[in-house]
């Protein structure tokens, strides 16, 4: 005979509670996971924002450097500005004004400007300018015989460079190596500019002439341009890449090295 199991009312209540707990809805547990995912969602965008800001800083640094490279390239490609070598009488380091004294009776004056006396690899170069002022309403006069005294001259002016400290003078040579002073015939073409021109009043006449380089260690010379006109005194020689007295020794020194 089996024993009879009897449940009281409190016991039935307990059993029912346990049964309801075990078989309760599963919606409550995922609620905690939803909260965690929500917190994760709040954190992850912050990390993403920081990572996005770093490339922006790198881009800004790159953008700052790139224009500098472009500027350098632009400067290297920009052609240089041409040099204006036109002789300007106002740029002369010294000027002398003398009257026009000719047999033709032209009245006026000429301003003579000394620009430079420089030593080059082709000799010593003298650069000068002349500006006549006279009445040219009829016609412009010829420089070498209309604006200057006519005598035994042709078309070239030959100033004399004097080294008075060493009692030496330097002249524009001719093709034979000889020299003359003053106005000379036209066979000095390679060594001096010709003056067979008719400048108008106020027009600048450019003049150049080559001389042998001084042999001695000197810094200044005197330059006499023409008879009856004062000379330029204590004219400084621009030795450039050379040194006084070593012009003839440069080739031998280069061979020794």
PDB file of C-alpha atoms in Angstrom:
ATOM      1  CA  UNK A   1       0.000   0.000   0.000  1.00  0.00           C
ATOM      2  CA  UNK A   2       1.584   3.289  -1.136  1.00  0.00           C
ATOM      3  CA  UNK A   3       1.843   6.127   1.264  1.00  0.00           C
ATOM      4  CA  UNK A   4      -0.346   9.078   0.496  1.00  0.00           C
ATOM      5  CA  UNK A   5       1.455  12.427  -0.144  1.00  0.00           C
ATOM      6  CA  UNK A   6      -0.414  15.398   1.018  1.00  0.00           C
ATOM      7  CA  UNK A   7       0.467  18.982   0.231  1.00  0.00           C
ATOM      8  CA  UNK A   8      -0.589  21.806   2.357  1.00  0.00           C
ATOM      9  CA  UNK A   9      -1.607  25.159   0.905  1.00  0.00           C
ATOM     10  CA  UNK A  10       1.713  26.916   1.798  1.00  0.00           C
ATOM     11  CA  UNK A  11       3.622  24.113   0.120  1.00  0.00           C
ATOM     12  CA  UNK A  12       1.628  24.455  -3.034  1.00  0.00           C
ATOM     13  CA  UNK A  13       2.356  28.152  -3.087  1.00  0.00           C
ATOM     14  CA  UNK A  14       6.110  27.533  -2.759  1.00  0.00           C
ATOM     15  CA  UNK A  15       6.132  25.017  -5.587  1.00  0.00           C
ATOM     16  CA  UNK A  16       4.210  27.352  -7.816  1.00  0.00           C
ATOM     17  CA  UNK A  17       6.669  30.152  -7.145  1.00  0.00           C
ATOM     18  CA  UNK A  18       9.662  27.990  -8.021  1.00  0.00           C
ATOM     19  CA  UNK A  19       7.964  26.842 -11.181  1.00  0.00           C
ATOM     20  CA  UNK A  20       7.223  30.396 -12.256  1.00  0.00           C
ATOM     21  CA  UNK A  21      10.810  31.459 -11.589  1.00  0.00           C
ATOM     22  CA  UNK A  22      12.303  28.666 -13.678  1.00  0.00           C
ATOM     23  CA  UNK A  23       9.936  29.164 -16.552  1.00  0.00           C
ATOM     24  CA  UNK A  24       9.726  32.989 -16.434  1.00  0.00           C
ATOM     25  CA  UNK A  25      10.115  35.196 -19.543  1.00  0.00           C
ATOM     26  CA  UNK A  26      13.624  35.550 -21.030  1.00  0.00           C
ATOM     27  CA  UNK A  27      13.146  39.278 -21.854  1.00  0.00           C
ATOM     28  CA  UNK A  28      14.536  40.480 -18.530  1.00  0.00           C
ATOM     29  CA  UNK A  29      18.038  39.010 -18.895  1.00  0.00           C
ATOM     30  CA  UNK A  30      18.848  40.571 -22.294  1.00  0.00           C
ATOM     31  CA  UNK A  31      17.950  43.949 -20.812  1.00  0.00           C
ATOM     32  CA  UNK A  32      21.318  43.946 -19.047  1.00  0.00           C
ATOM     33  CA  UNK A  33      23.137  43.209 -22.336  1.00  0.00           C
ATOM     34  CA  UNK A  34      21.292  45.989 -24.058  1.00  0.00           C
ATOM     35  CA  UNK A  35      22.574  48.396 -21.429  1.00  0.00           C
ATOM     36  CA  UNK A  36      26.157  47.170 -22.022  1.00  0.00           C
ATOM     37  CA  UNK A  37      25.836  47.595 -25.767  1.00  0.00           C
ATOM     38  CA  UNK A  38      24.471  51.089 -25.239  1.00  0.00           C
ATOM     39  CA  UNK A  39      27.486  51.980 -23.105  1.00  0.00           C
ATOM     40  CA  UNK A  40      29.799  50.503 -25.721  1.00  0.00           C
ATOM     41  CA  UNK A  41      28.114  52.586 -28.372  1.00  0.00           C
ATOM     42  CA  UNK A  42      28.753  55.681 -26.324  1.00  0.00           C
ATOM     43  CA  UNK A  43      32.489  54.924 -25.941  1.00  0.00           C
ATOM     44  CA  UNK A  44      33.298  53.754 -29.479  1.00  0.00           C
ATOM     45  CA  UNK A  45      32.374  57.017 -31.280  1.00  0.00           C
ATOM     46  CA  UNK A  46      34.766  58.923 -29.013  1.00  0.00           C
ATOM     47  CA  UNK A  47      37.615  56.634 -30.073  1.00  0.00           C
ATOM     48  CA  UNK A  48      36.590  56.972 -33.691  1.00  0.00           C
ATOM     49  CA  UNK A  49      36.592  60.779 -33.382  1.00  0.00           C
ATOM     50  CA  UNK A  50      40.138  60.825 -31.985  1.00  0.00           C
ATOM     51  CA  UNK A  51      41.364  58.591 -34.794  1.00  0.00           C
ATOM     52  CA  UNK A  52      39.716  60.880 -37.350  1.00  0.00           C
ATOM     53  CA  UNK A  53      41.394  63.972 -35.935  1.00  0.00           C
ATOM     54  CA  UNK A  54      44.932  62.595 -36.281  1.00  0.00           C
ATOM     55  CA  UNK A  55      44.840  62.329 -40.105  1.00  0.00           C
ATOM     56  CA  UNK A  56      43.502  65.885 -40.253  1.00  0.00           C
ATOM     57  CA  UNK A  57      46.550  67.163 -38.354  1.00  0.00           C
ATOM     58  CA  UNK A  58      48.830  65.208 -40.676  1.00  0.00           C
ATOM     59  CA  UNK A  59      47.041  66.639 -43.697  1.00  0.00           C
ATOM     60  CA  UNK A  60      47.491  70.176 -42.376  1.00  0.00           C
ATOM     61  CA  UNK A  61      51.242  69.674 -41.945  1.00  0.00           C
ATOM     62  CA  UNK A  62      51.515  68.275 -45.444  1.00  0.00           C
ATOM     63  CA  UNK A  63      49.547  71.153 -46.866  1.00  0.00           C
ATOM     64  CA  UNK A  64      51.876  73.594 -45.099  1.00  0.00           C
ATOM     65  CA  UNK A  65      55.022  72.043 -46.600  1.00  0.00           C
ATOM     66  CA  UNK A  66      53.764  71.555 -50.149  1.00  0.00           C
ATOM     67  CA  UNK A  67      53.415  75.285 -50.996  1.00  0.00           C
ATOM     68  CA  UNK A  68      57.046  75.839 -49.959  1.00  0.00           C
ATOM     69  CA  UNK A  69      58.194  73.199 -52.439  1.00  0.00           C
ATOM     70  CA  UNK A  70      55.991  74.725 -55.114  1.00  0.00           C
ATOM     71  CA  UNK A  71      57.451  78.187 -54.416  1.00  0.00           C
ATOM     72  CA  UNK A  72      61.006  76.865 -54.738  1.00  0.00           C
ATOM     73  CA  UNK A  73      60.194  75.191 -58.012  1.00  0.00           C
ATOM     74  CA  UNK A  74      58.487  78.341 -59.248  1.00  0.00           C
ATOM     75  CA  UNK A  75      61.525  80.458 -58.338  1.00  0.00           C
ATOM     76  CA  UNK A  76      63.893  78.076 -60.100  1.00  0.00           C
ATOM     77  CA  UNK A  77      61.790  78.189 -63.234  1.00  0.00           C
ATOM     78  CA  UNK A  78      61.400  81.980 -63.255  1.00  0.00           C
ATOM     79  CA  UNK A  79      63.801  83.479 -65.847  1.00  0.00           C
ATOM     80  CA  UNK A  80      66.302  86.041 -64.588  1.00  0.00           C
ATOM     81  CA  UNK A  81      65.709  89.715 -65.163  1.00  0.00           C
ATOM     82  CA  UNK A  82      67.821  91.029 -68.073  1.00  0.00           C
ATOM     83  CA  UNK A  83      70.570  93.475 -67.139  1.00  0.00           C
ATOM     84  CA  UNK A  84      70.380  96.940 -68.674  1.00  0.00           C
ATOM     85  CA  UNK A  85      73.956  97.869 -69.635  1.00  0.00           C
ATOM     86  CA  UNK A  86      73.078 101.125 -71.384  1.00  0.00           C
ATOM     87  CA  UNK A  87      75.664 103.777 -70.532  1.00  0.00           C
ATOM     88  CA  UNK A  88      74.120 106.663 -68.596  1.00  0.00           C
ATOM     89  CA  UNK A  89      76.116 109.878 -68.422  1.00  0.00           C
ATOM     90  CA  UNK A  90      74.660 110.624 -64.989  1.00  0.00           C
ATOM     91  CA  UNK A  91      76.328 107.453 -63.643  1.00  0.00           C
ATOM     92  CA  UNK A  92      79.855 108.752 -64.348  1.00  0.00           C
ATOM     93  CA  UNK A  93      82.166 108.762 -61.322  1.00  0.00           C
ATOM     94  CA  UNK A  94      83.775 112.028 -62.500  1.00  0.00           C
ATOM     95  CA  UNK A  95      82.937 114.653 -65.120  1.00  0.00           C
ATOM     96  CA  UNK A  96      84.772 117.503 -66.825  1.00  0.00           C
ATOM     97  CA  UNK A  97      83.042 120.180 -68.917  1.00  0.00           C
ATOM     98  CA  UNK A  98      84.925 122.044 -71.646  1.00  0.00           C
ATOM     99  CA  UNK A  99      83.822 124.536 -74.332  1.00  0.00           C
ATOM    100  CA  UNK A 100      83.368 123.634 -77.966  1.00  0.00           C
ATOM    101  CA  UNK A 101      86.237 125.398 -79.694  1.00  0.00           C
ATOM    102  CA  UNK A 102      86.275 124.774 -83.404  1.00  0.00           C
ATOM    103  CA  UNK A 103      87.234 126.613 -86.556  1.00  0.00           C
ATOM    104  CA  UNK A 104      83.614 126.376 -87.662  1.00  0.00           C
ATOM    105  CA  UNK A 105      82.570 128.793 -84.937  1.00  0.00           C
ATOM    106  CA  UNK A 106      80.048 126.502 -83.209  1.00  0.00           C
ATOM    107  CA  UNK A 107      79.211 127.677 -79.698  1.00  0.00           C
ATOM    108  CA  UNK A 108      78.435 125.349 -76.860  1.00  0.00           C
ATOM    109  CA  UNK A 109      80.085 122.945 -74.446  1.00  0.00           C
ATOM    110  CA  UNK A 110      80.697 119.234 -73.935  1.00  0.00           C
ATOM    111  CA  UNK A 111      80.416 117.300 -70.659  1.00  0.00           C
ATOM    112  CA  UNK A 112      82.912 114.448 -70.524  1.00  0.00           C
ATOM    113  CA  UNK A 113      82.256 111.611 -68.052  1.00  0.00           C
ATOM    114  CA  UNK A 114      84.621 108.950 -66.733  1.00  0.00           C
ATOM    115  CA  UNK A 115      82.821 105.702 -65.863  1.00  0.00           C
ATOM    116  CA  UNK A 116      85.400 103.005 -65.206  1.00  0.00           C
ATOM    117  CA  UNK A 117      88.935 101.777 -65.759  1.00  0.00           C
ATOM    118  CA  UNK A 118      88.917  98.029 -65.217  1.00  0.00           C
ATOM    119  CA  UNK A 119      91.356  95.192 -65.797  1.00  0.00           C
ATOM    120  CA  UNK A 120      89.898  92.301 -67.791  1.00  0.00           C
ATOM    121  CA  UNK A 121      91.284  89.195 -69.448  1.00  0.00           C
ATOM    122  CA  UNK A 122      91.548  91.253 -72.677  1.00  0.00           C
ATOM    123  CA  UNK A 123      93.424  94.224 -71.221  1.00  0.00           C
ATOM    124  CA  UNK A 124      92.589  97.402 -69.330  1.00  0.00           C
ATOM    125  CA  UNK A 125      89.246  98.842 -70.471  1.00  0.00           C
ATOM    126  CA  UNK A 126      88.431 102.554 -70.258  1.00  0.00           C
ATOM    127  CA  UNK A 127      84.747 103.536 -70.502  1.00  0.00           C
ATOM    128  CA  UNK A 128      83.654 107.156 -70.975  1.00  0.00           C
ATOM    129  CA  UNK A 129      80.713 109.228 -72.181  1.00  0.00           C
ATOM    130  CA  UNK A 130      80.298 112.625 -73.850  1.00  0.00           C
ATOM    131  CA  UNK A 131      77.212 114.864 -73.956  1.00  0.00           C
ATOM    132  CA  UNK A 132      77.405 117.920 -76.274  1.00  0.00           C
ATOM    133  CA  UNK A 133      75.197 120.981 -75.762  1.00  0.00           C
ATOM    134  CA  UNK A 134      74.925 123.255 -78.827  1.00  0.00           C
ATOM    135  CA  UNK A 135      72.507 124.624 -81.386  1.00  0.00           C
ATOM    136  CA  UNK A 136      71.662 121.740 -83.720  1.00  0.00           C
ATOM    137  CA  UNK A 137      68.637 123.392 -85.348  1.00  0.00           C
ATOM    138  CA  UNK A 138      70.319 123.357 -88.769  1.00  0.00           C
ATOM    139  CA  UNK A 139      71.825 119.883 -88.514  1.00  0.00           C
ATOM    140  CA  UNK A 140      73.742 117.754 -85.971  1.00  0.00           C
ATOM    141  CA  UNK A 141      77.496 118.280 -86.231  1.00  0.00           C
ATOM    142  CA  UNK A 142      80.049 115.525 -86.623  1.00  0.00           C
ATOM    143  CA  UNK A 143      81.738 114.723 -83.327  1.00  0.00           C
ATOM    144  CA  UNK A 144      85.407 114.455 -84.242  1.00  0.00           C
ATOM    145  CA  UNK A 145      85.765 117.504 -86.505  1.00  0.00           C
ATOM    146  CA  UNK A 146      82.558 119.507 -86.142  1.00  0.00           C
ATOM    147  CA  UNK A 147      82.501 119.655 -82.336  1.00  0.00           C
ATOM    148  CA  UNK A 148      86.301 119.604 -81.864  1.00  0.00           C
ATOM    149  CA  UNK A 149      89.218 121.516 -83.355  1.00  0.00           C
ATOM    150  CA  UNK A 150      90.070 120.178 -86.790  1.00  0.00           C
ATOM    151  CA  UNK A 151      93.705 119.298 -87.366  1.00  0.00           C
ATOM    152  CA  UNK A 152      95.561 116.195 -88.489  1.00  0.00           C
ATOM    153  CA  UNK A 153      92.894 113.846 -87.181  1.00  0.00           C
ATOM    154  CA  UNK A 154      90.536 111.147 -88.313  1.00  0.00           C
ATOM    155  CA  UNK A 155      87.839 109.330 -86.340  1.00  0.00           C
ATOM    156  CA  UNK A 156      89.420 107.919 -83.177  1.00  0.00           C
ATOM    157  CA  UNK A 157      90.171 109.556 -79.846  1.00  0.00           C
ATOM    158  CA  UNK A 158      93.096 108.107 -77.905  1.00  0.00           C
ATOM    159  CA  UNK A 159      93.340 109.210 -74.251  1.00  0.00           C
ATOM    160  CA  UNK A 160      96.669 108.629 -72.518  1.00  0.00           C
ATOM    161  CA  UNK A 161      96.808 106.677 -69.224  1.00  0.00           C
ATOM    162  CA  UNK A 162      99.776 107.904 -67.168  1.00  0.00           C
ATOM    163  CA  UNK A 163     101.527 106.161 -64.270  1.00  0.00           C
ATOM    164  CA  UNK A 164     103.517 109.115 -63.030  1.00  0.00           C
ATOM    165  CA  UNK A 165     104.779 107.292 -59.938  1.00  0.00           C
ATOM    166  CA  UNK A 166     106.794 104.962 -62.176  1.00  0.00           C
ATOM    167  CA  UNK A 167     107.252 107.433 -65.069  1.00  0.00           C
ATOM    168  CA  UNK A 168     105.253 105.263 -67.508  1.00  0.00           C
ATOM    169  CA  UNK A 169     102.412 105.937 -69.941  1.00  0.00           C
ATOM    170  CA  UNK A 170      99.989 103.526 -71.605  1.00  0.00           C
ATOM    171  CA  UNK A 171      98.431 104.066 -75.042  1.00  0.00           C
ATOM    172  CA  UNK A 172      95.881 102.393 -77.238  1.00  0.00           C
ATOM    173  CA  UNK A 173      97.961 100.197 -79.570  1.00  0.00           C
ATOM    174  CA  UNK A 174      97.553  99.793 -83.292  1.00  0.00           C
ATOM    175  CA  UNK A 175      97.753  96.521 -85.176  1.00  0.00           C
ATOM    176  CA  UNK A 176     101.550  96.734 -85.364  1.00  0.00           C
ATOM    177  CA  UNK A 177     101.831  97.286 -81.611  1.00  0.00           C
ATOM    178  CA  UNK A 178     102.814 100.901 -82.059  1.00  0.00           C
ATOM    179  CA  UNK A 179     101.046 103.757 -80.316  1.00  0.00           C
ATOM    180  CA  UNK A 180     100.100 107.332 -80.951  1.00  0.00           C
ATOM    181  CA  UNK A 181      98.301 109.825 -78.764  1.00  0.00           C
ATOM    182  CA  UNK A 182      95.416 112.209 -79.357  1.00  0.00           C
ATOM    183  CA  UNK A 183      93.278 111.851 -82.473  1.00  0.00           C
ATOM    184  CA  UNK A 184      94.613 109.140 -84.755  1.00  0.00           C
ATOM    185  CA  UNK A 185      93.675 107.436 -88.058  1.00  0.00           C
ATOM    186  CA  UNK A 186      90.933 104.840 -88.237  1.00  0.00           C
ATOM    187  CA  UNK A 187      93.088 101.714 -87.921  1.00  0.00           C
ATOM    188  CA  UNK A 188      92.316 101.425 -84.195  1.00  0.00           C
ATOM    189  CA  UNK A 189      88.943  99.708 -84.716  1.00  0.00           C
ATOM    190  CA  UNK A 190      89.695  96.592 -82.600  1.00  0.00           C
ATOM    191  CA  UNK A 191      91.016  98.707 -79.711  1.00  0.00           C
ATOM    192  CA  UNK A 192      88.728 101.735 -79.476  1.00  0.00           C
ATOM    193  CA  UNK A 193      85.273 102.871 -80.530  1.00  0.00           C
ATOM    194  CA  UNK A 194      84.981 105.159 -83.528  1.00  0.00           C
ATOM    195  CA  UNK A 195      83.586 108.676 -83.251  1.00  0.00           C
ATOM    196  CA  UNK A 196      82.523 109.294 -86.836  1.00  0.00           C
ATOM    197  CA  UNK A 197      79.005 110.161 -85.662  1.00  0.00           C
ATOM    198  CA  UNK A 198      76.713 113.193 -85.535  1.00  0.00           C
ATOM    199  CA  UNK A 199      75.170 113.414 -82.060  1.00  0.00           C
ATOM    200  CA  UNK A 200      72.352 115.829 -81.418  1.00  0.00           C
ATOM    201  CA  UNK A 201      72.479 118.293 -78.560  1.00  0.00           C
ATOM    202  CA  UNK A 202      71.967 116.441 -75.258  1.00  0.00           C
ATOM    203  CA  UNK A 203      72.616 113.021 -76.772  1.00  0.00           C
ATOM    204  CA  UNK A 204      75.067 110.690 -74.977  1.00  0.00           C
ATOM    205  CA  UNK A 205      78.087 109.438 -76.920  1.00  0.00           C
ATOM    206  CA  UNK A 206      79.597 106.228 -75.498  1.00  0.00           C
ATOM    207  CA  UNK A 207      83.344 105.700 -75.775  1.00  0.00           C
ATOM    208  CA  UNK A 208      85.556 102.704 -74.917  1.00  0.00           C
ATOM    209  CA  UNK A 209      89.244 101.906 -75.414  1.00  0.00           C
ATOM    210  CA  UNK A 210      91.611  99.070 -74.443  1.00  0.00           C
ATOM    211  CA  UNK A 211      95.119  99.577 -73.015  1.00  0.00           C
ATOM    212  CA  UNK A 212      97.934  97.318 -71.887  1.00  0.00           C
ATOM    213  CA  UNK A 213      97.631  96.368 -68.228  1.00  0.00           C
ATOM    214  CA  UNK A 214     100.050  98.334 -65.983  1.00  0.00           C
ATOM    215  CA  UNK A 215     103.181  96.410 -65.124  1.00  0.00           C
ATOM    216  CA  UNK A 216     103.687  97.836 -61.636  1.00  0.00           C
ATOM    217  CA  UNK A 217     101.778  97.556 -58.383  1.00  0.00           C
ATOM    218  CA  UNK A 218      99.697 100.693 -58.697  1.00  0.00           C
ATOM    219  CA  UNK A 219      96.171 101.609 -57.682  1.00  0.00           C
ATOM    220  CA  UNK A 220      95.625 104.972 -59.406  1.00  0.00           C
ATOM    221  CA  UNK A 221      96.568 106.673 -62.682  1.00  0.00           C
ATOM    222  CA  UNK A 222      95.879 109.950 -64.506  1.00  0.00           C
ATOM    223  CA  UNK A 223      93.961 110.080 -67.801  1.00  0.00           C
ATOM    224  CA  UNK A 224      94.510 112.894 -70.346  1.00  0.00           C
ATOM    225  CA  UNK A 225      91.785 112.864 -72.986  1.00  0.00           C
ATOM    226  CA  UNK A 226      92.733 115.726 -75.333  1.00  0.00           C
ATOM    227  CA  UNK A 227      94.945 118.739 -75.630  1.00  0.00           C
ATOM    228  CA  UNK A 228      93.793 121.889 -73.927  1.00  0.00           C
ATOM    229  CA  UNK A 229      91.402 120.071 -71.522  1.00  0.00           C
ATOM    230  CA  UNK A 230      92.270 119.181 -67.937  1.00  0.00           C
ATOM    231  CA  UNK A 231      92.904 115.511 -67.202  1.00  0.00           C
ATOM    232  CA  UNK A 232      91.219 113.137 -64.811  1.00  0.00           C
ATOM    233  CA  UNK A 233      93.464 112.816 -61.751  1.00  0.00           C
ATOM    234  CA  UNK A 234      93.893 109.873 -59.376  1.00  0.00           C
ATOM    235  CA  UNK A 235      91.623 107.517 -61.288  1.00  0.00           C
ATOM    236  CA  UNK A 236      91.277 104.221 -59.412  1.00  0.00           C
ATOM    237  CA  UNK A 237      91.983 101.019 -61.343  1.00  0.00           C
ATOM    238  CA  UNK A 238      89.451  98.240 -60.841  1.00  0.00           C
ATOM    239  CA  UNK A 239      91.681  95.174 -60.819  1.00  0.00           C
ATOM    240  CA  UNK A 240      88.750  92.758 -60.570  1.00  0.00           C
ATOM    241  CA  UNK A 241      89.989  89.163 -60.165  1.00  0.00           C
ATOM    242  CA  UNK A 242      93.624  90.263 -60.512  1.00  0.00           C
ATOM    243  CA  UNK A 243      96.093  91.888 -58.180  1.00  0.00           C
ATOM    244  CA  UNK A 244      98.329  94.873 -59.007  1.00  0.00           C
ATOM    245  CA  UNK A 245     101.511  93.654 -60.646  1.00  0.00           C
ATOM    246  CA  UNK A 246     100.475  89.987 -61.127  1.00  0.00           C
ATOM    247  CA  UNK A 247      98.567  90.190 -64.416  1.00  0.00           C
ATOM    248  CA  UNK A 248     101.406  88.692 -66.492  1.00  0.00           C
ATOM    249  CA  UNK A 249     102.212  86.057 -63.836  1.00  0.00           C
ATOM    250  CA  UNK A 250      98.723  84.466 -63.700  1.00  0.00           C
ATOM    251  CA  UNK A 251      99.230  81.908 -66.505  1.00  0.00           C
ATOM    252  CA  UNK A 252     102.529  80.676 -64.998  1.00  0.00           C
ATOM    253  CA  UNK A 253     100.944  80.319 -61.545  1.00  0.00           C
ATOM    254  CA  UNK A 254      98.062  78.261 -62.976  1.00  0.00           C
ATOM    255  CA  UNK A 255     100.516  75.911 -64.724  1.00  0.00           C
ATOM    256  CA  UNK A 256     102.515  75.434 -61.535  1.00  0.00           C
ATOM    257  CA  UNK A 257      99.392  74.288 -59.648  1.00  0.00           C
TER     258      UNK A 257
END
